[in-house]
mmCIF file of C-alpha atoms in Angstrom:
data_model
loop_
_atom_site.group_PDB
_atom_site.id
_atom_site.type_symbol
_atom_site.label_atom_id
_atom_site.label_comp_id
_atom_site.label_asym_id
_atom_site.label_seq_id
_atom_site.Cartn_x
_atom_site.Cartn_y
_atom_site.Cartn_z
ATOM 1 C CA MET A 1 -11.472 -37.309 1.455
ATOM 2 C CA ARG A 2 -12.337 -34.118 3.300
ATOM 3 C CA ALA A 3 -9.158 -32.454 2.039
ATOM 4 C CA LEU A 4 -10.082 -33.425 -1.546
ATOM 5 C CA VAL A 5 -13.565 -31.955 -1.192
ATOM 6 C CA THR A 6 -12.089 -28.750 0.252
ATOM 7 C CA ALA A 7 -9.563 -28.549 -2.590
ATOM 8 C CA LEU A 8 -12.321 -28.922 -5.214
ATOM 9 C CA PHE A 9 -15.174 -26.994 -3.638
ATOM 10 C CA GLY A 10 -13.689 -24.939 -0.792
ATOM 11 C CA ARG A 11 -14.119 -21.192 -0.367
ATOM 12 C CA ARG A 12 -10.708 -20.355 -1.839
ATOM 13 C CA THR A 13 -11.380 -22.540 -4.881
ATOM 14 C CA ARG A 14 -14.793 -20.983 -5.417
ATOM 15 C CA ARG A 15 -13.307 -17.480 -5.326
ATOM 16 C CA ARG A 16 -10.645 -18.489 -7.832
ATOM 17 C CA TRP A 17 -13.402 -19.971 -9.994
ATOM 18 C CA ILE A 18 -15.108 -16.567 -9.953
ATOM 19 C CA HIS A 19 -11.779 -15.047 -11.016
ATOM 20 C CA LEU A 20 -11.695 -17.422 -13.982
ATOM 21 C CA ILE A 21 -15.300 -16.590 -14.902
ATOM 22 C CA LEU A 22 -14.290 -12.911 -14.823
ATOM 23 C CA GLY A 23 -11.501 -13.730 -17.272
ATOM 24 C CA GLY A 24 -14.005 -15.490 -19.514
ATOM 25 C CA ALA A 25 -16.289 -12.459 -19.444
ATOM 26 C CA LEU A 26 -13.365 -10.189 -20.355
ATOM 27 C CA SER A 27 -12.471 -12.472 -23.240
ATOM 28 C CA MET A 28 -15.874 -12.172 -24.925
ATOM 29 C CA PRO A 29 -15.224 -8.864 -26.784
ATOM 30 C CA TYR A 30 -12.025 -10.315 -28.212
ATOM 31 C CA VAL A 31 -13.870 -13.476 -29.265
ATOM 32 C CA PHE A 32 -16.474 -11.346 -31.048
ATOM 33 C CA VAL A 33 -13.757 -9.508 -32.958
ATOM 34 C CA GLY A 34 -12.044 -12.818 -33.679
ATOM 35 C CA SER A 35 -15.248 -14.277 -35.099
ATOM 36 C CA VAL A 36 -15.517 -11.340 -37.491
ATOM 37 C CA LEU A 37 -11.987 -12.031 -38.695
ATOM 38 C CA VAL A 38 -12.170 -15.824 -38.763
ATOM 39 C CA GLY A 39 -15.720 -16.322 -40.144
ATOM 40 C CA PRO A 40 -14.963 -15.346 -43.761
ATOM 41 C CA LEU A 41 -11.747 -17.366 -43.710
ATOM 42 C CA VAL A 42 -13.488 -20.647 -42.758
ATOM 43 C CA GLY A 43 -16.560 -19.943 -44.905
ATOM 44 C CA ASP A 44 -18.918 -19.683 -41.943
ATOM 45 C CA ASP A 45 -21.114 -16.564 -42.093
ATOM 46 C CA ARG A 46 -22.912 -17.296 -38.832
ATOM 47 C CA PHE A 47 -21.913 -15.160 -35.861
ATOM 48 C CA PHE A 48 -21.143 -18.268 -33.834
ATOM 49 C CA GLY A 49 -20.844 -21.154 -36.200
ATOM 50 C CA SER A 50 -19.314 -24.581 -35.712
ATOM 51 C CA LEU A 51 -17.127 -25.572 -32.777
ATOM 52 C CA THR A 52 -14.092 -25.255 -35.019
ATOM 53 C CA SER A 53 -14.895 -21.662 -35.937
ATOM 54 C CA GLN A 54 -15.585 -20.833 -32.286
ATOM 55 C CA LEU A 55 -12.202 -22.193 -31.220
ATOM 56 C CA ALA A 56 -10.533 -20.338 -34.077
ATOM 57 C CA SER A 57 -12.277 -17.100 -33.028
ATOM 58 C CA PHE A 58 -11.126 -17.657 -29.464
ATOM 59 C CA GLY A 59 -7.553 -18.272 -30.625
ATOM 60 C CA ALA A 60 -7.604 -15.150 -32.807
ATOM 61 C CA GLY A 61 -8.910 -13.015 -29.955
ATOM 62 C CA LEU A 62 -6.092 -13.832 -27.516
ATOM 63 C CA PRO A 63 -3.364 -11.941 -29.441
ATOM 64 C CA LEU A 64 -5.693 -8.936 -29.491
ATOM 65 C CA ALA A 65 -6.015 -9.251 -25.718
ATOM 66 C CA ALA A 66 -2.231 -9.308 -25.385
ATOM 67 C CA ILE A 67 -1.967 -6.082 -27.393
ATOM 68 C CA THR A 68 -4.573 -4.230 -25.340
ATOM 69 C CA ALA A 69 -2.886 -5.455 -22.125
ATOM 70 C CA LEU A 70 -0.016 -3.057 -22.866
ATOM 71 C CA PHE A 71 -2.155 -0.129 -21.669
ATOM 72 C CA PRO A 72 -1.139 1.223 -18.214
ATOM 73 C CA LEU A 73 -4.374 0.394 -16.371
ATOM 74 C CA THR A 74 -4.184 -3.327 -17.111
ATOM 75 C CA ARG A 75 -1.821 -4.222 -14.274
ATOM 76 C CA PRO A 76 -3.661 -2.280 -11.512
ATOM 77 C CA MET A 77 -6.931 -3.880 -12.617
ATOM 78 C CA SER A 78 -5.404 -7.367 -12.708
ATOM 79 C CA VAL A 79 -3.666 -6.914 -9.349
ATOM 80 C CA ALA A 80 -6.917 -5.760 -7.737
ATOM 81 C CA ALA A 81 -8.764 -8.830 -9.036
ATOM 82 C CA VAL A 82 -5.997 -11.193 -7.901
ATOM 83 C CA ARG A 83 -5.886 -9.676 -4.424
ATOM 84 C CA ALA A 84 -9.652 -9.913 -4.047
ATOM 85 C CA LEU A 85 -10.178 -13.430 -5.416
ATOM 86 C CA CYS A 86 -6.977 -15.482 -5.609
ATOM 87 C CA ALA A 87 -5.635 -15.466 -2.015
ATOM 88 C CA VAL A 88 -2.207 -14.173 -3.091
ATOM 89 C CA PRO A 89 -0.108 -12.259 -0.500
ATOM 90 C CA ASP A 90 -0.345 -8.516 -1.085
ATOM 91 C CA ASP A 91 3.392 -7.912 -0.788
ATOM 92 C CA SER A 92 4.106 -10.275 -3.696
ATOM 93 C CA LEU A 93 2.162 -8.080 -6.157
ATOM 94 C CA ALA A 94 3.241 -4.806 -7.703
ATOM 95 C CA GLU A 95 1.574 -1.449 -7.261
ATOM 96 C CA GLY A 96 0.572 0.919 -10.021
ATOM 97 C CA PRO A 97 0.979 0.715 -13.804
ATOM 98 C CA ALA A 98 3.713 -1.399 -15.328
ATOM 99 C CA ARG A 99 7.006 0.438 -15.866
ATOM 100 C CA GLY A 100 9.347 -0.627 -18.597
ATOM 101 C CA ARG A 101 9.168 -3.075 -21.457
ATOM 102 C CA VAL A 102 9.714 -6.180 -19.324
ATOM 103 C CA ALA A 103 6.950 -5.311 -16.861
ATOM 104 C CA ARG A 104 4.503 -4.544 -19.673
ATOM 105 C CA GLY A 105 5.378 -7.844 -21.361
ATOM 106 C CA ARG A 106 4.789 -9.774 -18.147
ATOM 107 C CA THR A 107 1.463 -8.009 -17.663
ATOM 108 C CA ALA A 108 0.420 -8.865 -21.227
ATOM 109 C CA ALA A 109 1.356 -12.511 -20.634
ATOM 110 C CA TRP A 110 -0.704 -12.584 -17.434
ATOM 111 C CA PHE A 111 -3.713 -10.934 -19.054
ATOM 112 C CA THR A 112 -3.602 -13.389 -21.951
ATOM 113 C CA LEU A 113 -3.330 -16.385 -19.616
ATOM 114 C CA HIS A 114 -6.170 -15.099 -17.458
ATOM 115 C CA LEU A 115 -8.467 -14.607 -20.424
ATOM 116 C CA GLY A 116 -7.380 -17.855 -22.076
ATOM 117 C CA LEU A 117 -7.875 -20.104 -19.057
ATOM 118 C CA GLY A 118 -10.921 -18.094 -18.003
ATOM 119 C CA GLY A 119 -12.525 -18.507 -21.412
ATOM 120 C CA ILE A 120 -11.944 -22.269 -21.373
ATOM 121 C CA VAL A 121 -13.252 -22.747 -17.835
ATOM 122 C CA SER A 122 -16.205 -20.433 -18.518
ATOM 123 C CA GLY A 123 -17.140 -22.433 -21.617
ATOM 124 C CA MET A 124 -16.915 -25.666 -19.655
ATOM 125 C CA SER A 125 -18.973 -24.128 -16.836
ATOM 126 C CA LEU A 126 -21.700 -23.222 -19.315
ATOM 127 C CA ALA A 127 -21.753 -26.525 -21.210
ATOM 128 C CA LEU A 128 -20.953 -29.306 -18.731
ATOM 129 C CA PRO A 129 -23.515 -28.724 -15.922
ATOM 130 C CA PRO A 130 -26.603 -28.952 -18.210
ATOM 131 C CA PHE A 131 -25.146 -32.034 -19.930
ATOM 132 C CA ALA A 132 -24.295 -33.644 -16.584
ATOM 133 C CA CYS A 133 -27.815 -32.964 -15.278
ATOM 134 C CA VAL A 134 -29.301 -34.632 -18.376
ATOM 135 C CA LEU A 135 -27.088 -37.698 -17.840
ATOM 136 C CA ILE A 136 -28.013 -37.917 -14.172
ATOM 137 C CA ALA A 137 -31.742 -37.707 -15.023
ATOM 138 C CA LEU A 138 -31.511 -40.023 -18.070
ATOM 139 C CA PRO A 139 -32.599 -43.234 -16.270
ATOM 140 C CA PHE A 140 -35.814 -41.517 -15.125
ATOM 141 C CA PHE A 141 -36.595 -40.375 -18.681
ATOM 142 C CA VAL A 142 -35.955 -43.857 -20.074
ATOM 143 C CA VAL A 143 -37.962 -45.649 -17.391
ATOM 144 C CA PHE A 144 -40.895 -43.262 -17.309
ATOM 145 C CA GLY A 145 -40.804 -41.667 -20.725
ATOM 146 C CA GLY A 146 -39.002 -44.183 -22.923
ATOM 147 C CA SER A 147 -36.905 -41.423 -24.551
ATOM 148 C CA ARG A 148 -33.199 -40.666 -24.791
ATOM 149 C CA ILE A 149 -34.170 -36.934 -25.047
ATOM 150 C CA GLY A 150 -32.086 -36.444 -28.162
ATOM 151 C CA LEU A 151 -28.882 -38.153 -26.984
ATOM 152 C CA PRO A 152 -26.871 -40.440 -29.290
ATOM 153 C CA GLU A 153 -28.058 -44.032 -29.763
ATOM 154 C CA VAL A 154 -25.425 -45.439 -27.436
ATOM 155 C CA PHE A 155 -27.280 -43.847 -24.528
ATOM 156 C CA GLY A 156 -30.169 -46.143 -25.335
ATOM 157 C CA GLU A 157 -28.177 -49.195 -24.288
ATOM 158 C CA PRO A 158 -29.143 -50.506 -20.828
ATOM 159 C CA TRP A 159 -25.577 -50.456 -19.519
ATOM 160 C CA MET A 160 -25.113 -46.842 -20.671
ATOM 161 C CA VAL A 161 -28.405 -45.825 -19.066
ATOM 162 C CA ALA A 162 -27.178 -47.340 -15.806
ATOM 163 C CA LEU A 163 -23.804 -45.596 -16.030
ATOM 164 C CA SER A 164 -25.100 -42.206 -17.166
ATOM 165 C CA PRO A 165 -25.601 -40.799 -13.594
ATOM 166 C CA VAL A 166 -22.034 -41.812 -12.752
ATOM 167 C CA ILE A 167 -20.758 -40.166 -15.925
ATOM 168 C CA GLY A 168 -22.752 -37.015 -15.131
ATOM 169 C CA CYS A 169 -21.370 -36.777 -11.599
ATOM 170 C CA ALA A 170 -17.847 -37.496 -12.873
ATOM 171 C CA SER A 171 -18.267 -34.669 -15.401
ATOM 172 C CA LEU A 172 -19.102 -32.226 -12.618
ATOM 173 C CA VAL A 173 -16.123 -33.406 -10.569
ATOM 174 C CA ALA A 174 -13.882 -33.100 -13.629
ATOM 175 C CA LEU A 175 -15.147 -29.537 -14.174
ATOM 176 C CA ALA A 176 -14.384 -28.663 -10.540
ATOM 177 C CA ALA A 177 -10.920 -30.228 -10.854
ATOM 178 C CA CYS A 178 -10.170 -28.257 -14.020
ATOM 179 C CA ALA A 179 -11.329 -25.028 -12.434
ATOM 180 C CA ALA A 180 -9.325 -25.699 -9.249
ATOM 181 C CA THR A 181 -6.209 -26.538 -11.276
ATOM 182 C CA ALA A 182 -6.520 -23.475 -13.518
ATOM 183 C CA GLY A 183 -7.197 -21.226 -10.519
ATOM 184 C CA GLY A 184 -4.225 -22.664 -8.653
ATOM 185 C CA LEU A 185 -1.933 -22.135 -11.635
ATOM 186 C CA LEU A 186 -2.997 -18.522 -11.991
ATOM 187 C CA ALA A 187 -2.475 -17.944 -8.264
ATOM 188 C CA ARG A 188 1.017 -19.455 -8.523
ATOM 189 C CA TRP A 189 1.952 -17.452 -11.624
ATOM 190 C CA ALA A 190 0.526 -14.160 -10.367
ATOM 191 C CA PRO A 191 3.573 -13.167 -8.243
ATOM 192 C CA GLU A 192 5.901 -13.981 -11.151
ATOM 193 C CA LEU A 193 3.962 -12.031 -13.780
ATOM 194 C CA LEU A 194 2.334 -9.326 -11.653
ATOM 195 C CA GLY A 195 5.038 -9.061 -8.998
ATOM 196 C CA PRO A 196 7.317 -6.031 -8.658
ATOM 197 C CA THR A 197 10.178 -5.696 -11.109
ATOM 198 C CA PRO A 198 13.542 -4.205 -10.066
ATOM 199 C CA ALA A 199 12.268 -0.852 -11.341
ATOM 200 C CA ASP A 200 9.142 -1.189 -9.164
ATOM 201 C CA ARG A 201 11.239 -2.097 -6.118
ATOM 202 C CA LEU A 202 13.511 0.878 -6.762
ATOM 203 C CA ALA A 203 10.518 3.221 -7.087
ATOM 204 C CA ALA A 204 9.013 1.818 -3.866
ATOM 205 C CA ALA A 205 12.332 2.234 -2.045
ATOM 206 C CA GLU A 206 12.607 5.813 -3.274
ATOM 207 C CA GLN A 207 9.065 6.528 -2.084
ATOM 208 C CA ARG A 208 9.800 5.013 1.329
ATOM 209 C CA ALA A 209 12.992 7.065 1.541
ATOM 210 C CA ALA A 210 11.079 10.220 0.638
ATOM 211 C CA ASP A 211 8.410 9.460 3.249
ATOM 212 C CA LEU A 212 11.081 8.784 5.855
ATOM 213 C CA ALA A 213 12.844 12.032 4.979
ATOM 214 C CA VAL A 214 9.584 13.942 5.457
ATOM 215 C CA ARG A 215 8.966 12.234 8.776
ATOM 216 C CA ASN A 216 12.514 12.965 9.953
ATOM 217 C CA ARG A 217 12.169 16.590 8.932
ATOM 218 C CA LEU A 218 8.873 16.921 10.795
ATOM 219 C CA ALA A 219 10.471 15.297 13.847
ATOM 220 C CA ARG A 220 13.328 17.804 13.710
ATOM 221 C CA GLU A 221 10.882 20.696 13.378
ATOM 222 C CA LEU A 222 8.898 19.503 16.390
ATOM 223 C CA HIS A 223 12.033 18.896 18.445
ATOM 224 C CA ASP A 224 13.558 22.290 17.682
ATOM 225 C CA SER A 225 10.377 24.321 18.034
ATOM 226 C CA VAL A 226 8.749 22.621 21.018
ATOM 227 C CA GLY A 227 12.028 21.834 22.783
ATOM 228 C CA HIS A 228 13.189 25.431 22.584
ATOM 229 C CA ALA A 229 9.813 26.721 23.750
ATOM 230 C CA LEU A 230 9.684 24.399 26.754
ATOM 231 C CA SER A 231 13.223 25.277 27.807
ATOM 232 C CA ALA A 232 12.599 29.015 27.453
ATOM 233 C CA VAL A 233 9.211 28.932 29.196
ATOM 234 C CA THR A 234 10.595 26.850 32.067
ATOM 235 C CA LEU A 235 13.427 29.293 32.733
ATOM 236 C CA GLN A 236 11.205 32.340 32.288
ATOM 237 C CA ALA A 237 8.671 30.980 34.770
ATOM 238 C CA SER A 238 11.421 30.052 37.218
ATOM 239 C CA ALA A 239 12.996 33.517 37.042
ATOM 240 C CA ALA A 240 9.618 35.216 37.449
ATOM 241 C CA ARG A 241 8.790 33.080 40.488
ATOM 242 C CA ARG A 242 12.043 34.068 42.229
ATOM 243 C CA VAL A 243 11.495 37.834 41.817
ATOM 244 C CA LEU A 244 7.727 37.823 42.102
ATOM 245 C CA ASP A 245 7.670 39.824 45.381
ATOM 246 C CA HIS A 246 10.185 42.585 44.598
ATOM 247 C CA ASP A 247 10.390 43.004 40.779
ATOM 248 C CA PRO A 248 6.880 42.984 39.284
ATOM 249 C CA GLU A 249 8.112 44.679 36.102
ATOM 250 C CA PHE A 250 10.410 41.752 35.338
ATOM 251 C CA VAL A 251 7.569 39.377 36.088
ATOM 252 C CA ARG A 252 5.341 41.167 33.573
ATOM 253 C CA GLU A 253 8.081 40.957 30.939
ATOM 254 C CA ALA A 254 8.612 37.253 31.663
ATOM 255 C CA LEU A 255 4.883 36.502 31.418
ATOM 256 C CA ALA A 256 4.646 38.457 28.154
ATOM 257 C CA ALA A 257 7.596 36.471 26.811
ATOM 258 C CA ILE A 258 5.961 33.196 27.898
ATOM 259 C CA GLU A 259 2.736 34.198 26.148
ATOM 260 C CA ASP A 260 4.582 35.149 22.965
ATOM 261 C CA THR A 261 6.676 31.967 23.009
ATOM 262 C CA THR A 262 3.730 29.644 23.528
ATOM 263 C CA ARG A 263 1.610 31.421 20.902
ATOM 264 C CA ARG A 264 4.308 31.113 18.256
ATOM 265 C CA THR A 265 5.026 27.519 19.210
ATOM 266 C CA VAL A 266 1.358 26.558 18.969
ATOM 267 C CA GLY A 267 1.265 28.103 15.492
ATOM 268 C CA GLU A 268 4.341 26.161 14.392
ATOM 269 C CA LEU A 269 2.942 22.985 15.939
ATOM 270 C CA ASP A 270 -0.339 23.444 14.055
ATOM 271 C CA ALA A 271 1.592 23.886 10.809
ATOM 272 C CA VAL A 272 3.585 20.682 11.344
ATOM 273 C CA LEU A 273 0.528 18.678 12.365
ATOM 274 C CA GLY A 274 -1.334 20.098 9.387
ATOM 275 C CA VAL A 275 1.336 18.631 7.124
ATOM 276 C CA LEU A 276 0.990 15.289 8.902
ATOM 277 C CA ARG A 277 -2.785 15.379 8.375
ATOM 278 C CA GLU A 278 -2.358 16.641 4.805
ATOM 279 C CA ALA A 279 -4.788 19.383 5.708
ATOM 280 C CA ASP A 280 -5.772 22.028 3.184
ATOM 281 C CA ASP A 281 -6.323 24.859 5.629
ATOM 282 C CA ALA A 282 -4.089 27.891 5.976
ATOM 283 C CA ARG A 283 -2.306 26.506 9.010
ATOM 284 C CA ALA A 284 -0.947 23.593 6.997
ATOM 285 C CA THR A 285 0.762 26.011 4.640
ATOM 286 C CA ALA A 286 1.934 28.503 7.263
ATOM 287 C CA PRO A 287 5.432 29.765 6.445
ATOM 288 C CA ALA A 288 8.313 28.445 8.526
ATOM 289 C CA PRO A 289 10.285 30.974 10.591
ATOM 290 C CA THR A 290 13.359 32.532 8.946
ATOM 291 C CA LEU A 291 16.361 34.562 10.033
ATOM 292 C CA GLU A 292 15.033 37.684 8.343
ATOM 293 C CA ALA A 293 11.572 37.676 9.921
ATOM 294 C CA ASP A 294 12.014 35.885 13.231
ATOM 295 C CA LEU A 295 15.573 36.146 14.558
ATOM 296 C CA ASP A 296 14.923 39.346 16.546
ATOM 297 C CA GLY A 297 11.892 37.832 18.257
ATOM 298 C CA LEU A 298 13.823 34.663 19.067
ATOM 299 C CA LEU A 299 16.616 36.675 20.724
ATOM 300 C CA ARG A 300 14.104 38.770 22.648
ATOM 301 C CA ARG A 301 12.203 35.779 23.977
ATOM 302 C CA THR A 302 15.409 33.974 24.872
ATOM 303 C CA GLY A 303 16.720 37.027 26.735
ATOM 304 C CA ALA A 304 13.500 37.200 28.751
ATOM 305 C CA GLY A 305 14.318 33.734 30.059
ATOM 306 C CA GLY A 306 17.569 34.939 31.618
ATOM 307 C CA LEU A 307 19.982 34.022 28.826
ATOM 308 C CA ARG A 308 22.363 36.875 28.007
ATOM 309 C CA VAL A 309 22.861 36.755 24.248
ATOM 310 C CA SER A 310 25.422 38.848 22.427
ATOM 311 C CA ALA A 311 24.430 38.560 18.758
ATOM 312 C CA ALA A 312 26.333 39.842 15.758
ATOM 313 C CA VAL A 313 24.677 39.467 12.347
ATOM 314 C CA ASP A 314 27.263 40.705 9.853
ATOM 315 C CA MET A 315 25.119 40.285 6.754
ATOM 316 C CA ASP A 316 21.655 41.023 5.402
ATOM 317 C CA PRO A 317 19.340 38.053 6.116
ATOM 318 C CA ALA A 318 16.989 39.264 3.362
ATOM 319 C CA GLY A 319 19.540 38.202 0.761
ATOM 320 C CA LEU A 320 19.627 34.575 1.881
ATOM 321 C CA PRO A 321 17.890 31.824 -0.091
ATOM 322 C CA PRO A 322 14.646 30.897 1.714
ATOM 323 C CA LEU A 323 15.727 27.322 2.441
ATOM 324 C CA VAL A 324 19.046 28.407 3.946
ATOM 325 C CA SER A 325 17.321 31.126 5.976
ATOM 326 C CA ARG A 326 14.822 28.639 7.435
ATOM 327 C CA GLU A 327 17.444 26.056 8.327
ATOM 328 C CA ALA A 328 19.787 28.685 9.795
ATOM 329 C CA TYR A 329 16.971 29.941 12.039
ATOM 330 C CA ARG A 330 16.340 26.430 13.359
ATOM 331 C CA ILE A 331 20.067 25.950 13.964
ATOM 332 C CA VAL A 332 20.282 29.194 15.954
ATOM 333 C CA GLN A 333 17.142 28.205 17.862
ATOM 334 C CA GLU A 334 18.630 24.839 18.809
ATOM 335 C CA ALA A 335 21.948 26.422 19.821
ATOM 336 C CA LEU A 336 20.134 28.786 22.196
ATOM 337 C CA SER A 337 17.983 25.912 23.498
ATOM 338 C CA ASN A 338 21.103 23.919 24.358
ATOM 339 C CA ALA A 339 22.584 26.910 26.181
ATOM 340 C CA LEU A 340 19.340 27.380 28.138
ATOM 341 C CA ARG A 341 19.031 23.708 28.885
ATOM 342 C CA HIS A 342 22.587 23.079 30.048
ATOM 343 C CA GLY A 343 23.759 26.509 31.239
ATOM 344 C CA GLY A 344 20.636 27.806 32.876
ATOM 345 C CA GLU A 345 19.697 31.346 33.789
ATOM 346 C CA GLY A 346 22.430 33.956 33.457
ATOM 347 C CA THR A 347 24.444 32.066 30.871
ATOM 348 C CA ASP A 348 26.318 34.253 28.401
ATOM 349 C CA VAL A 349 26.000 33.239 24.765
ATOM 350 C CA THR A 350 27.944 34.746 21.901
ATOM 351 C CA LEU A 351 26.184 34.332 18.562
ATOM 352 C CA ARG A 352 27.635 35.310 15.223
ATOM 353 C CA VAL A 353 25.998 34.950 11.821
ATOM 354 C CA THR A 354 28.090 36.025 8.875
ATOM 355 C CA LEU A 355 29.115 35.251 5.309
ATOM 356 C CA GLU A 356 32.485 33.682 4.631
ATOM 357 C CA GLY A 357 32.996 33.326 0.920
ATOM 358 C CA PRO A 358 30.221 31.170 -0.558
ATOM 359 C CA ASP A 359 29.055 29.943 2.862
ATOM 360 C CA LEU A 360 26.826 31.222 5.629
ATOM 361 C CA THR A 361 28.449 30.541 8.998
ATOM 362 C CA VAL A 362 26.641 30.289 12.315
ATOM 363 C CA THR A 363 28.846 30.252 15.417
ATOM 364 C CA ALA A 364 27.554 30.021 18.981
ATOM 365 C CA GLU A 365 29.693 29.941 22.126
ATOM 366 C CA ASN A 366 28.758 29.638 25.784
ATOM 367 C CA PRO A 367 30.740 28.714 28.917
ATOM 368 C CA LEU A 368 31.036 25.068 29.746
ATOM 369 C CA PRO A 369 28.772 24.022 32.634
ATOM 370 C CA PRO A 370 30.561 23.279 35.909
ATOM 371 C CA ARG A 371 29.592 19.636 35.620
ATOM 372 C CA SER A 372 27.974 17.484 32.999
ATOM 373 C CA PRO A 373 24.191 17.507 33.296
ATOM 374 C CA ALA A 374 22.325 14.313 33.970
ATOM 375 C CA PRO A 375 21.079 12.624 30.817
ATOM 376 C CA ARG A 376 17.509 13.516 29.910
ATOM 377 C CA PRO A 377 15.098 10.816 28.783
ATOM 378 C CA GLY A 378 14.675 11.158 25.037
ATOM 379 C CA GLY A 379 17.390 13.839 24.854
ATOM 380 C CA GLY A 380 20.497 14.040 22.741
ATOM 381 C CA HIS A 381 18.761 14.704 19.404
ATOM 382 C CA GLY A 382 19.452 18.448 19.120
ATOM 383 C CA LEU A 383 23.031 18.306 17.861
ATOM 384 C CA ARG A 384 22.135 15.404 15.608
ATOM 385 C CA GLY A 385 19.312 17.481 14.143
ATOM 386 C CA ILE A 386 21.696 20.387 13.518
ATOM 387 C CA ALA A 387 24.113 18.046 11.763
ATOM 388 C CA ASP A 388 21.272 16.617 9.657
ATOM 389 C CA ARG A 389 20.110 20.073 8.609
ATOM 390 C CA ALA A 390 23.626 21.103 7.618
ATOM 391 C CA ARG A 391 24.278 17.858 5.756
ATOM 392 C CA LEU A 392 21.040 18.064 3.769
ATOM 393 C CA LEU A 393 22.156 21.479 2.502
ATOM 394 C CA GLY A 394 25.639 20.217 1.698
ATOM 395 C CA GLY A 395 27.219 21.945 4.707
ATOM 396 C CA THR A 396 29.027 20.917 7.860
ATOM 397 C CA ALA A 397 28.422 21.182 11.603
ATOM 398 C CA ALA A 398 30.898 20.772 14.456
ATOM 399 C CA ALA A 399 30.197 21.087 18.181
ATOM 400 C CA GLY A 400 32.248 20.518 21.312
ATOM 401 C CA PRO A 401 34.466 22.127 23.954
ATOM 402 C CA ALA A 402 37.147 24.500 22.648
ATOM 403 C CA ASP A 403 39.285 26.984 24.593
ATOM 404 C CA GLY A 404 37.163 26.652 27.735
ATOM 405 C CA VAL A 405 33.824 27.236 26.006
ATOM 406 C CA TRP A 406 31.251 25.135 24.222
ATOM 407 C CA ARG A 407 31.340 26.049 20.554
ATOM 408 C CA LEU A 408 28.965 25.257 17.730
ATOM 409 C CA ASP A 409 30.247 26.013 14.236
ATOM 410 C CA VAL A 410 27.946 25.467 11.246
ATOM 411 C CA ARG A 411 28.624 26.208 7.581
ATOM 412 C CA LEU A 412 25.811 26.281 5.042
ATOM 413 C CA PRO A 413 26.659 26.727 1.350
ATOM 414 C CA LEU A 414 24.554 29.316 -0.456
ATOM 415 C CA LYS A 415 25.283 28.110 -3.969
ATOM 416 C CA GLY A 416 22.547 25.920 -5.388
ATOM 417 C CA HIS A 417 19.855 27.039 -2.927
ATOM 418 C CA ALA A 418 18.617 30.201 -4.588
#
């Protein structure tokens, strides 16, 4: 019994009832237009005439509702109402306007059903409660007033007077059952008619892929920028500490390099975090470092940390496409970071940046360490990031021991990235 009462009058049912009443309210403009069309046809000039003309007006208004449901905002509005009132899981409903003919047709079918069932339940909700209250109070009117208060003659019979409260209560229960059934049907049909179509799922997957690509790119930027800075600053501070007593000039150069490295890294970090926050300040749109503008500073700061870099740039970086120039800078930065991290102070690095046909090539070589370094927690992403950068530009990246040295060879195509 308790389950039946909850099913008919529980919180979820009441909210779905409100959803149906909302559908009835939305149906009223279409009923008004339908009455204008139907009235002359049935010979009824009154705005709301007989029950037959009202039903005909309601029936004529539903096709008009289906036509207007083809507008883009119909599905977002319907989905919002279903989520708020019908207790339907969010992931079973689509986002945004309907895309494609099938999705628009399903939305029109849902909108028509919502307004149709809502109009019926709203009409019952307006008519049945007053009638039920009259039936429940009828015995008191008959006993104390001797009147049927305008009801048909059958309600003057003693047996009907005795049964009228039962009929009134049954009418209210029947109204609640109809509303609960209609609300349950709409809640069941909502995922089928307002759920994502294959086109919606494809668009959502593409958006998730785009978001993931942005996140991966930001992670690579943070890894390359911050990782290189920490490696360089660590070695610069270590070298300065060892010669602090007898080479103050070197110490000054190392401290200046540390200051420059940290300042640039903080600027790059602010730019990346600004993108994450979707900030509108200048830091969020700060330009990324490029070969043309920043390679010399990178080599200078790296050399201050004790890494001996022999660089040969056999081309004009100003002629590179901006995207290629930015990615090439990050690749060079990561190559030097790996040499600093695994070779330590005094490591010789040979760097060559040149054009070979339609490709920009970046080659870095440094001696193999005497023994493999211990794995670092969270490490091992640098070479993967280089490979990802090259692959996203349609290039290739290879790294490993060759002829007694560690060699990184990256090719980035220039065509298509102007």
